[in-house]
mmCIF file of N, CA and C in Angstrom:
data_model
loop_
_atom_site.group_PDB
_atom_site.id
_atom_site.type_symbol
_atom_site.label_atom_id
_atom_site.label_comp_id
_atom_site.label_asym_id
_atom_site.label_seq_id
_atom_site.Cartn_x
_atom_site.Cartn_y
_atom_site.Cartn_z
ATOM 1 N N GLN A 231 -8.817 11.837 -11.017
ATOM 2 C CA GLN A 231 -7.946 10.684 -11.144
ATOM 3 C C GLN A 231 -6.538 11.030 -10.687
ATOM 4 N N VAL A 232 -5.841 10.030 -10.219
ATOM 5 C CA VAL A 232 -4.471 10.222 -9.768
ATOM 6 C C VAL A 232 -3.615 9.096 -10.334
ATOM 7 N N GLN A 233 -2.441 9.457 -10.821
ATOM 8 C CA GLN A 233 -1.483 8.488 -11.323
ATOM 9 C C GLN A 233 -0.612 8.014 -10.171
ATOM 10 N N LEU A 234 -0.425 6.702 -10.079
ATOM 11 C CA LEU A 234 0.351 6.123 -8.987
ATOM 12 C C LEU A 234 1.486 5.276 -9.559
ATOM 13 N N VAL A 235 2.681 5.453 -9.017
ATOM 14 C CA VAL A 235 3.849 4.704 -9.489
ATOM 15 C C VAL A 235 4.573 4.112 -8.282
ATOM 16 N N GLU A 236 4.616 2.777 -8.249
ATOM 17 C CA GLU A 236 5.290 2.077 -7.152
ATOM 18 C C GLU A 236 6.765 1.840 -7.485
ATOM 19 N N SER A 237 7.558 1.727 -6.438
ATOM 20 C CA SER A 237 8.969 1.372 -6.587
ATOM 21 C C SER A 237 9.442 0.708 -5.296
ATOM 22 N N GLY A 238 10.607 0.081 -5.373
ATOM 23 C CA GLY A 238 11.202 -0.490 -4.171
ATOM 24 C C GLY A 238 11.110 -1.995 -4.039
ATOM 25 N N GLY A 239 10.423 -2.632 -4.970
ATOM 26 C CA GLY A 239 10.339 -4.079 -4.906
ATOM 27 C C GLY A 239 11.661 -4.734 -5.245
ATOM 28 N N GLY A 240 11.715 -6.054 -5.040
ATOM 29 C CA GLY A 240 12.941 -6.779 -5.354
ATOM 30 C C GLY A 240 12.958 -8.143 -4.728
ATOM 31 N N LEU A 241 14.149 -8.738 -4.734
ATOM 32 C CA LEU A 241 14.358 -10.063 -4.171
ATOM 33 C C LEU A 241 15.069 -9.919 -2.821
ATOM 34 N N VAL A 242 14.539 -10.578 -1.817
ATOM 35 C CA VAL A 242 15.117 -10.500 -0.480
ATOM 36 C C VAL A 242 15.008 -11.866 0.184
ATOM 37 N N GLN A 243 15.936 -12.161 1.082
ATOM 38 C CA GLN A 243 15.864 -13.418 1.818
ATOM 39 C C GLN A 243 14.854 -13.313 2.947
ATOM 40 N N ALA A 244 14.335 -14.449 3.332
ATOM 41 C CA ALA A 244 13.410 -14.495 4.462
ATOM 42 C C ALA A 244 14.061 -13.858 5.685
ATOM 43 N N GLY A 245 13.270 -13.052 6.389
ATOM 44 C CA GLY A 245 13.775 -12.318 7.536
ATOM 45 C C GLY A 245 14.279 -10.932 7.204
ATOM 46 N N GLY A 246 14.420 -10.647 5.927
ATOM 47 C CA GLY A 246 14.916 -9.357 5.486
ATOM 48 C C GLY A 246 13.836 -8.292 5.434
ATOM 49 N N SER A 247 14.227 -7.126 4.929
ATOM 50 C CA SER A 247 13.326 -5.973 4.877
ATOM 51 C C SER A 247 13.359 -5.314 3.502
ATOM 52 N N LEU A 248 12.251 -4.685 3.174
ATOM 53 C CA LEU A 248 12.143 -3.851 1.978
ATOM 54 C C LEU A 248 11.244 -2.678 2.312
ATOM 55 N N ARG A 249 11.468 -1.571 1.613
ATOM 56 C CA ARG A 249 10.551 -0.443 1.728
ATOM 57 C C ARG A 249 10.025 -0.098 0.346
ATOM 58 N N LEU A 250 8.709 -0.182 0.227
ATOM 59 C CA LEU A 250 8.045 0.195 -1.017
ATOM 60 C C LEU A 250 7.637 1.659 -0.944
ATOM 61 N N SER A 251 7.684 2.309 -2.086
ATOM 62 C CA SER A 251 7.226 3.691 -2.194
ATOM 63 C C SER A 251 6.187 3.785 -3.293
ATOM 64 N N CYS A 252 5.296 4.735 -3.140
ATOM 65 C CA CYS A 252 4.277 4.984 -4.155
ATOM 66 C C CYS A 252 4.153 6.492 -4.319
ATOM 67 N N ALA A 253 4.527 6.971 -5.483
ATOM 68 C CA ALA A 253 4.454 8.397 -5.776
ATOM 69 C C ALA A 253 3.163 8.703 -6.517
ATOM 70 N N ALA A 254 2.459 9.720 -6.052
ATOM 71 C CA ALA A 254 1.174 10.092 -6.640
ATOM 72 C C ALA A 254 1.300 11.420 -7.367
ATOM 73 N N SER A 255 0.729 11.469 -8.562
ATOM 74 C CA SER A 255 0.729 12.716 -9.325
ATOM 75 C C SER A 255 -0.653 13.342 -9.235
ATOM 76 N N THR A 256 -0.822 14.184 -8.245
ATOM 77 C CA THR A 256 -2.072 14.894 -8.039
ATOM 78 C C THR A 256 -1.784 16.107 -7.184
ATOM 79 N N ARG A 257 -2.589 17.153 -7.361
ATOM 80 C CA ARG A 257 -2.426 18.350 -6.533
ATOM 81 C C ARG A 257 -3.202 18.232 -5.228
ATOM 82 N N SER A 258 -3.967 17.151 -5.108
ATOM 83 C CA SER A 258 -4.819 17.006 -3.927
ATOM 84 C C SER A 258 -4.554 15.677 -3.229
ATOM 85 N N PHE A 259 -3.277 15.360 -3.059
ATOM 86 C CA PHE A 259 -2.920 14.073 -2.453
ATOM 87 C C PHE A 259 -3.556 13.897 -1.085
ATOM 88 N N SER A 260 -3.661 14.966 -0.339
ATOM 89 C CA SER A 260 -4.219 14.860 1.015
ATOM 90 C C SER A 260 -5.723 14.624 1.011
ATOM 91 N N SER A 261 -6.338 14.614 -0.172
ATOM 92 C CA SER A 261 -7.761 14.279 -0.276
ATOM 93 C C SER A 261 -7.986 12.782 -0.431
ATOM 94 N N TYR A 262 -6.904 12.037 -0.499
ATOM 95 C CA TYR A 262 -7.003 10.607 -0.771
ATOM 96 C C TYR A 262 -6.532 9.766 0.404
ATOM 97 N N ALA A 263 -7.302 8.734 0.700
ATOM 98 C CA ALA A 263 -6.794 7.662 1.529
ATOM 99 C C ALA A 263 -5.998 6.733 0.624
ATOM 100 N N MET A 264 -4.975 6.120 1.186
ATOM 101 C CA MET A 264 -4.080 5.282 0.396
ATOM 102 C C MET A 264 -4.023 3.865 0.957
ATOM 103 N N GLY A 265 -3.845 2.925 0.058
ATOM 104 C CA GLY A 265 -3.765 1.538 0.491
ATOM 105 C C GLY A 265 -2.730 0.754 -0.291
ATOM 106 N N TRP A 266 -2.289 -0.327 0.308
ATOM 107 C CA TRP A 266 -1.441 -1.299 -0.371
ATOM 108 C C TRP A 266 -2.191 -2.627 -0.423
ATOM 109 N N PHE A 267 -2.127 -3.236 -1.587
ATOM 110 C CA PHE A 267 -2.702 -4.551 -1.801
ATOM 111 C C PHE A 267 -1.636 -5.436 -2.422
ATOM 112 N N ARG A 268 -1.859 -6.740 -2.416
ATOM 113 C CA ARG A 268 -0.911 -7.636 -3.062
ATOM 114 C C ARG A 268 -1.642 -8.789 -3.723
ATOM 115 N N GLN A 269 -0.973 -9.340 -4.736
ATOM 116 C CA GLN A 269 -1.553 -10.472 -5.447
ATOM 117 C C GLN A 269 -0.463 -11.480 -5.757
ATOM 118 N N ALA A 270 -0.615 -12.651 -5.185
ATOM 119 C CA ALA A 270 0.312 -13.744 -5.433
ATOM 120 C C ALA A 270 -0.180 -14.549 -6.639
ATOM 121 N N PRO A 271 0.696 -15.289 -7.290
ATOM 122 C CA PRO A 271 0.290 -16.075 -8.456
ATOM 123 C C PRO A 271 -0.856 -17.029 -8.128
ATOM 124 N N GLY A 272 -1.898 -16.972 -8.937
ATOM 125 C CA GLY A 272 -3.032 -17.857 -8.758
ATOM 126 C C GLY A 272 -3.970 -17.483 -7.633
ATOM 127 N N LYS A 273 -3.745 -16.332 -7.019
ATOM 128 C CA LYS A 273 -4.591 -15.911 -5.898
ATOM 129 C C LYS A 273 -5.249 -14.579 -6.201
ATOM 130 N N VAL A 274 -6.289 -14.275 -5.445
ATOM 131 C CA VAL A 274 -6.968 -12.997 -5.623
ATOM 132 C C VAL A 274 -6.157 -11.889 -4.956
ATOM 133 N N ARG A 275 -6.370 -10.664 -5.427
ATOM 134 C CA ARG A 275 -5.710 -9.520 -4.824
ATOM 135 C C ARG A 275 -6.268 -9.311 -3.421
ATOM 136 N N GLU A 276 -5.372 -9.073 -2.473
ATOM 137 C CA GLU A 276 -5.807 -8.946 -1.088
ATOM 138 C C GLU A 276 -5.278 -7.671 -0.451
ATOM 139 N N PHE A 277 -6.017 -7.222 0.546
ATOM 140 C CA PHE A 277 -5.654 -6.033 1.302
ATOM 141 C C PHE A 277 -4.423 -6.302 2.157
ATOM 142 N N VAL A 278 -3.529 -5.301 2.217
ATOM 143 C CA VAL A 278 -2.344 -5.378 3.065
ATOM 144 C C VAL A 278 -2.378 -4.301 4.151
ATOM 145 N N ALA A 279 -2.509 -3.039 3.737
ATOM 146 C CA ALA A 279 -2.471 -1.939 4.690
ATOM 147 C C ALA A 279 -3.120 -0.709 4.068
ATOM 148 N N ALA A 280 -3.604 0.188 4.921
ATOM 149 C CA ALA A 280 -4.203 1.431 4.452
ATOM 150 C C ALA A 280 -3.936 2.537 5.452
ATOM 151 N N ILE A 281 -4.006 3.767 4.958
ATOM 152 C CA ILE A 281 -3.727 4.925 5.806
ATOM 153 C C ILE A 281 -4.647 6.067 5.426
ATOM 154 N N SER A 282 -5.167 6.775 6.431
ATOM 155 C CA SER A 282 -6.055 7.900 6.192
ATOM 156 C C SER A 282 -5.292 9.082 5.602
ATOM 157 N N TRP A 283 -6.032 10.098 5.172
ATOM 158 C CA TRP A 283 -5.387 11.219 4.486
ATOM 159 C C TRP A 283 -4.369 11.926 5.381
ATOM 160 N N SER A 284 -4.628 11.971 6.663
ATOM 161 C CA SER A 284 -3.734 12.666 7.585
ATOM 162 C C SER A 284 -2.623 11.769 8.116
ATOM 163 N N GLY A 285 -2.780 10.469 7.911
ATOM 164 C CA GLY A 285 -1.837 9.523 8.501
ATOM 165 C C GLY A 285 -2.201 9.130 9.913
ATOM 166 N N GLY A 286 -3.285 9.702 10.418
ATOM 167 C CA GLY A 286 -3.652 9.445 11.797
ATOM 168 C C GLY A 286 -4.282 8.086 12.043
ATOM 169 N N ARG A 287 -4.790 7.482 10.986
ATOM 170 C CA ARG A 287 -5.397 6.158 11.127
ATOM 171 C C ARG A 287 -4.734 5.196 10.154
ATOM 172 N N THR A 288 -4.348 4.044 10.677
ATOM 173 C CA THR A 288 -3.755 3.010 9.838
ATOM 174 C C THR A 288 -4.468 1.687 10.092
ATOM 175 N N TYR A 289 -4.451 0.851 9.089
ATOM 176 C CA TYR A 289 -5.154 -0.420 9.126
ATOM 177 C C TYR A 289 -4.244 -1.477 8.500
ATOM 178 N N TYR A 290 -4.289 -2.691 9.059
ATOM 179 C CA TYR A 290 -3.424 -3.747 8.564
ATOM 180 C C TYR A 290 -4.169 -5.078 8.481
ATOM 181 N N ALA A 291 -3.780 -5.868 7.508
ATOM 182 C CA ALA A 291 -4.232 -7.256 7.472
ATOM 183 C C ALA A 291 -3.571 -8.001 8.620
ATOM 184 N N ASP A 292 -4.266 -8.983 9.159
ATOM 185 C CA ASP A 292 -3.718 -9.742 10.290
ATOM 186 C C ASP A 292 -2.385 -10.395 9.925
ATOM 187 N N SER A 293 -2.246 -10.778 8.680
ATOM 188 C CA SER A 293 -1.053 -11.504 8.256
ATOM 189 C C SER A 293 0.215 -10.648 8.267
ATOM 190 N N VAL A 294 0.058 -9.316 8.291
ATOM 191 C CA VAL A 294 1.241 -8.448 8.259
ATOM 192 C C VAL A 294 1.361 -7.579 9.503
ATOM 193 N N LYS A 295 0.375 -7.625 10.361
ATOM 194 C CA LYS A 295 0.366 -6.779 11.552
ATOM 195 C C LYS A 295 1.605 -7.063 12.398
ATOM 196 N N GLY A 296 2.287 -5.992 12.802
ATOM 197 C CA GLY A 296 3.494 -6.140 13.607
ATOM 198 C C GLY A 296 4.762 -6.276 12.783
ATOM 199 N N ARG A 297 4.618 -6.503 11.475
ATOM 200 C CA ARG A 297 5.789 -6.636 10.595
ATOM 201 C C ARG A 297 5.858 -5.511 9.566
ATOM 202 N N PHE A 298 4.705 -5.050 9.098
ATOM 203 C CA PHE A 298 4.645 -4.008 8.076
ATOM 204 C C PHE A 298 4.170 -2.701 8.703
ATOM 205 N N THR A 299 4.652 -1.589 8.152
ATOM 206 C CA THR A 299 4.221 -0.267 8.596
ATOM 207 C C THR A 299 3.939 0.606 7.389
ATOM 208 N N ILE A 300 2.739 1.165 7.344
ATOM 209 C CA ILE A 300 2.376 2.092 6.281
ATOM 210 C C ILE A 300 2.531 3.514 6.815
ATOM 211 N N SER A 301 3.014 4.401 5.955
ATOM 212 C CA SER A 301 3.154 5.805 6.330
ATOM 213 C C SER A 301 3.008 6.651 5.070
ATOM 214 N N ARG A 302 2.866 7.947 5.254
ATOM 215 C CA ARG A 302 2.738 8.830 4.102
ATOM 216 C C ARG A 302 3.405 10.161 4.388
ATOM 217 N N ASP A 303 3.828 10.811 3.327
ATOM 218 C CA ASP A 303 4.408 12.150 3.390
ATOM 219 C C ASP A 303 3.618 13.002 2.407
ATOM 220 N N ASN A 304 2.686 13.772 2.907
ATOM 221 C CA ASN A 304 1.814 14.555 2.021
ATOM 222 C C ASN A 304 2.575 15.656 1.290
ATOM 223 N N ALA A 305 3.678 16.110 1.860
ATOM 224 C CA ALA A 305 4.483 17.129 1.192
ATOM 225 C C ALA A 305 5.193 16.561 -0.044
ATOM 226 N N ARG A 306 5.439 15.261 -0.032
ATOM 227 C CA ARG A 306 6.112 14.593 -1.151
ATOM 228 C C ARG A 306 5.152 13.769 -2.007
ATOM 229 N N ASN A 307 3.862 13.808 -1.670
ATOM 230 C CA ASN A 307 2.866 13.024 -2.419
ATOM 231 C C ASN A 307 3.265 11.552 -2.506
ATOM 232 N N THR A 308 3.709 11.014 -1.391
ATOM 233 C CA THR A 308 4.236 9.649 -1.399
ATOM 234 C C THR A 308 3.716 8.862 -0.204
ATOM 235 N N VAL A 309 3.419 7.606 -0.455
ATOM 236 C CA VAL A 309 3.054 6.680 0.609
ATOM 237 C C VAL A 309 4.087 5.552 0.604
ATOM 238 N N TYR A 310 4.370 5.037 1.785
ATOM 239 C CA TYR A 310 5.407 4.023 1.952
ATOM 240 C C TYR A 310 4.836 2.768 2.608
ATOM 241 N N LEU A 311 5.503 1.664 2.353
ATOM 242 C CA LEU A 311 5.206 0.428 3.068
ATOM 243 C C LEU A 311 6.536 -0.182 3.483
ATOM 244 N N GLN A 312 6.830 -0.072 4.781
ATOM 245 C CA GLN A 312 8.029 -0.687 5.337
ATOM 246 C C GLN A 312 7.699 -2.119 5.696
ATOM 247 N N MET A 313 8.446 -3.046 5.126
ATOM 248 C CA MET A 313 8.169 -4.474 5.330
ATOM 249 C C MET A 313 9.372 -5.113 6.002
ATOM 250 N N ASN A 314 9.167 -5.586 7.212
ATOM 251 C CA ASN A 314 10.223 -6.235 7.986
ATOM 252 C C ASN A 314 9.872 -7.702 8.219
ATOM 253 N N SER A 315 10.863 -8.475 8.611
ATOM 254 C CA SER A 315 10.661 -9.900 8.912
ATOM 255 C C SER A 315 9.895 -10.595 7.796
ATOM 256 N N LEU A 316 10.334 -10.366 6.594
ATOM 257 C CA LEU A 316 9.621 -10.903 5.434
ATOM 258 C C LEU A 316 9.653 -12.419 5.397
ATOM 259 N N LYS A 317 8.565 -12.979 4.895
ATOM 260 C CA LYS A 317 8.392 -14.424 4.795
ATOM 261 C C LYS A 317 8.171 -14.799 3.336
ATOM 262 N N PRO A 318 8.467 -16.031 2.969
ATOM 263 C CA PRO A 318 8.212 -16.454 1.581
ATOM 264 C C PRO A 318 6.763 -16.234 1.160
ATOM 265 N N GLU A 319 5.832 -16.354 2.091
ATOM 266 C CA GLU A 319 4.417 -16.153 1.744
ATOM 267 C C GLU A 319 4.068 -14.693 1.482
ATOM 268 N N ASP A 320 4.997 -13.789 1.713
ATOM 269 C CA ASP A 320 4.788 -12.377 1.346
ATOM 270 C C ASP A 320 5.093 -12.134 -0.125
ATOM 271 N N THR A 321 5.599 -13.125 -0.819
ATOM 272 C CA THR A 321 5.912 -12.981 -2.230
ATOM 273 C C THR A 321 4.654 -12.681 -3.029
ATOM 274 N N ALA A 322 4.682 -11.593 -3.773
ATOM 275 C CA ALA A 322 3.510 -11.150 -4.536
ATOM 276 C C ALA A 322 3.872 -9.894 -5.321
ATOM 277 N N VAL A 323 2.965 -9.496 -6.186
ATOM 278 C CA VAL A 323 3.026 -8.159 -6.763
ATOM 279 C C VAL A 323 2.261 -7.239 -5.827
ATOM 280 N N TYR A 324 2.912 -6.165 -5.438
ATOM 281 C CA TYR A 324 2.316 -5.211 -4.511
ATOM 282 C C TYR A 324 1.817 -3.990 -5.276
ATOM 283 N N TYR A 325 0.569 -3.629 -5.001
ATOM 284 C CA TYR A 325 -0.077 -2.519 -5.680
ATOM 285 C C TYR A 325 -0.418 -1.402 -4.694
ATOM 286 N N CYS A 326 -0.189 -0.202 -5.137
ATOM 287 C CA CYS A 326 -0.609 0.989 -4.416
ATOM 288 C C CYS A 326 -1.970 1.417 -4.965
ATOM 289 N N ALA A 327 -2.844 1.915 -4.116
ATOM 290 C CA ALA A 327 -4.166 2.325 -4.548
ATOM 291 C C ALA A 327 -4.631 3.530 -3.741
ATOM 292 N N ALA A 328 -5.590 4.256 -4.325
ATOM 293 C CA ALA A 328 -6.088 5.470 -3.674
ATOM 294 C C ALA A 328 -7.593 5.588 -3.843
ATOM 295 N N HIS A 329 -8.249 6.176 -2.840
ATOM 296 C CA HIS A 329 -9.662 6.540 -2.982
ATOM 297 C C HIS A 329 -9.897 7.855 -2.267
ATOM 298 N N ARG A 330 -10.804 8.636 -2.800
ATOM 299 C CA ARG A 330 -11.086 9.931 -2.216
ATOM 300 C C ARG A 330 -11.889 9.764 -0.931
ATOM 301 N N VAL A 331 -11.677 10.697 -0.029
ATOM 302 C CA VAL A 331 -12.408 10.660 1.244
ATOM 303 C C VAL A 331 -12.929 12.052 1.568
ATOM 304 N N PRO A 332 -13.871 12.571 0.786
ATOM 305 C CA PRO A 332 -14.364 13.918 1.059
ATOM 306 C C PRO A 332 -15.001 14.010 2.432
ATOM 307 N N GLY A 333 -14.412 14.796 3.285
ATOM 308 C CA GLY A 333 -14.986 15.002 4.606
ATOM 309 C C GLY A 333 -14.766 13.868 5.579
ATOM 310 N N GLY A 334 -14.026 12.853 5.205
ATOM 311 C CA GLY A 334 -13.847 11.705 6.093
ATOM 312 C C GLY A 334 -12.400 11.474 6.471
ATOM 313 N N SER A 335 -12.182 10.909 7.631
ATOM 314 C CA SER A 335 -10.835 10.611 8.085
ATOM 315 C C SER A 335 -10.727 9.118 8.336
ATOM 316 N N TYR A 336 -10.741 8.369 7.257
ATOM 317 C CA TYR A 336 -10.630 6.927 7.362
ATOM 318 C C TYR A 336 -9.983 6.438 6.085
ATOM 319 N N ALA A 337 -9.667 5.156 6.050
ATOM 320 C CA ALA A 337 -9.169 4.538 4.829
ATOM 321 C C ALA A 337 -9.823 3.169 4.725
ATOM 322 N N SER A 338 -10.317 2.863 3.561
ATOM 323 C CA SER A 338 -11.036 1.605 3.394
ATOM 324 C C SER A 338 -10.071 0.421 3.330
ATOM 325 N N THR A 339 -10.546 -0.721 3.823
ATOM 326 C CA THR A 339 -9.806 -1.972 3.683
ATOM 327 C C THR A 339 -10.406 -2.820 2.568
ATOM 328 N N SER A 340 -11.418 -2.282 1.912
ATOM 329 C CA SER A 340 -12.109 -3.010 0.851
ATOM 330 C C SER A 340 -11.576 -2.609 -0.511
ATOM 331 N N ILE A 341 -11.200 -3.590 -1.296
ATOM 332 C CA ILE A 341 -10.650 -3.326 -2.625
ATOM 333 C C ILE A 341 -11.657 -2.583 -3.500
ATOM 334 N N LYS A 342 -12.949 -2.757 -3.217
ATOM 335 C CA LYS A 342 -13.997 -2.185 -4.064
ATOM 336 C C LYS A 342 -14.032 -0.661 -4.008
ATOM 337 N N GLU A 343 -13.512 -0.091 -2.926
ATOM 338 C CA GLU A 343 -13.588 1.368 -2.778
ATOM 339 C C GLU A 343 -12.436 2.087 -3.471
ATOM 340 N N TYR A 344 -11.440 1.358 -3.892
ATOM 341 C CA TYR A 344 -10.274 1.980 -4.507
ATOM 342 C C TYR A 344 -10.462 2.056 -6.015
ATOM 343 N N ASP A 345 -10.335 3.259 -6.543
ATOM 344 C CA ASP A 345 -10.548 3.442 -7.974
ATOM 345 C C ASP A 345 -9.337 3.997 -8.709
ATOM 346 N N ASN A 346 -8.226 4.067 -8.018
ATOM 347 C CA ASN A 346 -6.970 4.493 -8.641
ATOM 348 C C ASN A 346 -5.902 3.481 -8.254
ATOM 349 N N TRP A 347 -5.216 2.946 -9.248
ATOM 350 C CA TRP A 347 -4.258 1.869 -9.008
ATOM 351 C C TRP A 347 -2.945 2.119 -9.732
ATOM 352 N N GLY A 348 -1.863 1.691 -9.109
ATOM 353 C CA GLY A 348 -0.574 1.674 -9.774
ATOM 354 C C GLY A 348 -0.402 0.385 -10.559
ATOM 355 N N GLN A 349 0.757 0.282 -11.204
ATOM 356 C CA GLN A 349 1.044 -0.885 -12.039
ATOM 357 C C GLN A 349 1.588 -2.057 -11.247
ATOM 358 N N GLY A 350 2.030 -1.818 -10.034
ATOM 359 C CA GLY A 350 2.524 -2.895 -9.190
ATOM 360 C C GLY A 350 4.037 -3.027 -9.217
ATOM 361 N N THR A 351 4.559 -3.581 -8.130
ATOM 362 C CA THR A 351 5.988 -3.868 -8.037
ATOM 363 C C THR A 351 6.163 -5.250 -7.417
ATOM 364 N N GLN A 352 7.053 -6.032 -7.993
ATOM 365 C CA GLN A 352 7.231 -7.416 -7.561
ATOM 366 C C GLN A 352 8.089 -7.489 -6.307
ATOM 367 N N VAL A 353 7.612 -8.260 -5.348
ATOM 368 C CA VAL A 353 8.384 -8.577 -4.139
ATOM 369 C C VAL A 353 8.527 -10.093 -4.077
ATOM 370 N N THR A 354 9.762 -10.558 -4.022
ATOM 371 C CA THR A 354 10.026 -11.983 -3.940
ATOM 372 C C THR A 354 10.877 -12.258 -2.711
ATOM 373 N N VAL A 355 10.381 -13.144 -1.860
ATOM 374 C CA VAL A 355 11.092 -13.498 -0.635
ATOM 375 C C VAL A 355 11.538 -14.948 -0.749
ATOM 376 N N SER A 356 12.835 -15.160 -0.716
ATOM 377 C CA SER A 356 13.369 -16.510 -0.843
ATOM 378 C C SER A 356 13.556 -17.132 0.540
ATOM 379 N N SER A 357 13.400 -18.439 0.583
ATOM 380 C CA SER A 357 13.523 -19.147 1.866
ATOM 381 C C SER A 357 14.949 -19.601 2.128
#
């Protein structure tokens, strides 16, 4: 198991930027693929972005492609989500998640594969 703590959320105007961080407490951070998900009020939690253990593979939801960038620093046990050109529809609680990838270099886009979750950080984009 790995403990995940998100930070960096807040209130921003449409068109603005935020960078989310997720710190992981584990000695084997590089054994985990990492993902970001979000959940808006009254909606199901949805995939946003994911990154393989090495950072060599990244995946994005169509709704954020070209605006959001996921990255990781294995030396700092941290994954980031840079969010640019934010829109009101990006308003949600953003969750960091992790799943192990023994022997694999991929990251799942399916919520079902993630078994470690943070508490979430609120992102609100005003129009």
